[in-house]
């Protein structure tokens, strides 16, 4: 079992920055990849960024150059650093951990970007 707890969401003006955190506990060793997803009102959940155990990283085209996904293995934490935020980045952001047997989700944290 893996438990994920996100934090760091909030309200920010367009052009601003936020850093989300996702702390994992439980069977950390079983995690093959971490990811951040988001879901805007009325839209499907979409992948924002992921980082594999080996350190491979990929970003959605919509956030490339603005978001990064650093990881702190000592703290069992993955971050989503968001810069140059736009109103279309508004949504609930979810942390995801993919293991061999299943994937796990955090409870989500709201990010609202005002214009």
Short mmCIF file of C-alpha atoms in Angstrom, two decimals:
data_model
loop_
_atom_site.label_atom_id
_atom_site.label_comp_id
_atom_site.label_asym_id
_atom_site.label_seq_id
_atom_site.Cartn_x
_atom_site.Cartn_y
_atom_site.Cartn_z
CA UNK A 1 0.00 0.00 0.00
CA UNK A 2 1.07 3.53 -0.77
CA UNK A 3 -0.41 6.65 0.74
CA UNK A 4 -0.04 10.02 -0.96
CA UNK A 5 -0.67 13.42 0.59
CA UNK A 6 -0.58 16.57 -1.53
CA UNK A 7 -0.22 20.13 -0.35
CA UNK A 8 0.64 23.54 -1.71
CA UNK A 9 -2.37 24.53 -3.76
CA UNK A 10 -3.99 27.91 -3.55
CA UNK A 11 -5.03 31.06 -5.35
CA UNK A 12 -2.46 32.91 -7.43
CA UNK A 13 -2.53 35.63 -10.05
CA UNK A 14 -1.62 34.90 -13.64
CA UNK A 15 2.14 34.96 -14.07
CA UNK A 16 2.71 33.78 -10.53
CA UNK A 17 4.21 30.59 -9.15
CA UNK A 18 3.22 27.75 -6.87
CA UNK A 19 4.93 24.61 -5.63
CA UNK A 20 2.92 21.50 -4.94
CA UNK A 21 4.25 18.71 -2.75
CA UNK A 22 3.35 15.04 -2.68
CA UNK A 23 4.61 12.99 0.24
CA UNK A 24 4.46 9.22 -0.02
CA UNK A 25 4.37 6.68 2.77
CA UNK A 26 3.99 2.94 2.93
CA UNK A 27 5.55 0.69 0.27
CA UNK A 28 7.75 3.38 -1.27
CA UNK A 29 10.04 0.79 -2.80
CA UNK A 30 7.21 -0.41 -5.05
CA UNK A 31 6.76 2.92 -6.84
CA UNK A 32 7.93 2.79 -10.45
CA UNK A 33 6.85 6.28 -11.44
CA UNK A 34 5.36 9.40 -9.92
CA UNK A 35 3.05 11.71 -11.79
CA UNK A 36 0.97 14.82 -11.45
CA UNK A 37 -2.43 15.01 -13.09
CA UNK A 38 -4.95 17.81 -13.11
CA UNK A 39 -8.65 18.11 -13.72
CA UNK A 40 -10.32 21.35 -14.71
CA UNK A 41 -14.06 21.85 -14.17
CA UNK A 42 -16.03 19.98 -16.80
CA UNK A 43 -12.93 18.38 -18.30
CA UNK A 44 -11.25 15.01 -18.09
CA UNK A 45 -8.27 14.42 -15.87
CA UNK A 46 -5.04 14.96 -17.80
CA UNK A 47 -1.41 14.08 -17.25
CA UNK A 48 0.76 17.08 -16.43
CA UNK A 49 4.16 15.51 -15.76
CA UNK A 50 5.78 12.30 -14.64
CA UNK A 51 9.13 11.08 -13.38
CA UNK A 52 10.20 7.45 -13.38
CA UNK A 53 12.24 5.63 -10.78
CA UNK A 54 15.21 5.96 -13.09
CA UNK A 55 14.73 9.70 -13.40
CA UNK A 56 13.15 9.96 -16.85
CA UNK A 57 10.84 12.95 -17.03
CA UNK A 58 8.11 14.00 -19.41
CA UNK A 59 5.77 16.98 -19.51
CA UNK A 60 2.51 17.77 -21.21
CA UNK A 61 3.06 20.18 -24.08
CA UNK A 62 0.89 22.76 -22.35
CA UNK A 63 3.29 23.06 -19.39
CA UNK A 64 6.70 22.53 -21.00
CA UNK A 65 9.10 25.28 -20.06
CA UNK A 66 6.91 26.41 -17.17
CA UNK A 67 6.57 23.40 -14.85
CA UNK A 68 9.17 21.06 -13.39
CA UNK A 69 8.85 17.85 -11.38
CA UNK A 70 11.78 17.52 -8.98
CA UNK A 71 11.99 14.62 -6.56
CA UNK A 72 13.56 14.33 -3.12
CA UNK A 73 14.15 10.65 -2.45
CA UNK A 74 15.29 11.26 1.11
CA UNK A 75 11.94 12.85 1.90
CA UNK A 76 9.84 10.49 -0.23
CA UNK A 77 8.48 13.61 -1.87
CA UNK A 78 7.78 14.72 -5.39
CA UNK A 79 7.11 18.34 -6.21
CA UNK A 80 5.43 20.18 -9.02
CA UNK A 81 6.99 23.58 -9.44
CA UNK A 82 4.72 25.77 -11.50
CA UNK A 83 5.85 29.08 -12.96
CA UNK A 84 4.25 31.60 -15.31
CA UNK A 85 0.86 30.27 -14.33
CA UNK A 86 -2.10 30.88 -16.62
CA UNK A 87 -5.83 30.84 -15.89
CA UNK A 88 -6.08 27.63 -17.92
CA UNK A 89 -3.84 25.93 -15.36
CA UNK A 90 -6.73 26.14 -12.89
CA UNK A 91 -7.94 22.79 -11.59
CA UNK A 92 -7.53 20.11 -8.98
CA UNK A 93 -4.05 18.65 -9.07
CA UNK A 94 -3.57 15.01 -8.13
CA UNK A 95 -0.45 13.11 -7.25
CA UNK A 96 -0.19 9.61 -8.69
CA UNK A 97 2.12 6.72 -7.87
CA UNK A 98 2.37 3.80 -10.25
CA UNK A 99 3.45 0.43 -8.89
CA UNK A 100 3.66 -3.03 -10.40
CA UNK A 101 0.29 -4.04 -8.99
CA UNK A 102 -1.76 -0.82 -9.16
CA UNK A 103 -1.69 2.92 -9.08
CA UNK A 104 -2.45 5.18 -6.14
CA UNK A 105 -3.91 8.67 -5.96
CA UNK A 106 -3.75 11.49 -3.52
CA UNK A 107 -6.78 13.47 -2.43
CA UNK A 108 -6.04 16.39 -4.73
CA UNK A 109 -5.21 20.02 -4.12
CA UNK A 110 -6.96 22.99 -5.73
CA UNK A 111 -5.01 25.45 -7.84
CA UNK A 112 -6.80 28.58 -8.99
CA UNK A 113 -5.14 31.10 -11.28
CA UNK A 114 -6.89 34.43 -11.59
CA UNK A 115 -6.55 36.63 -14.66
#
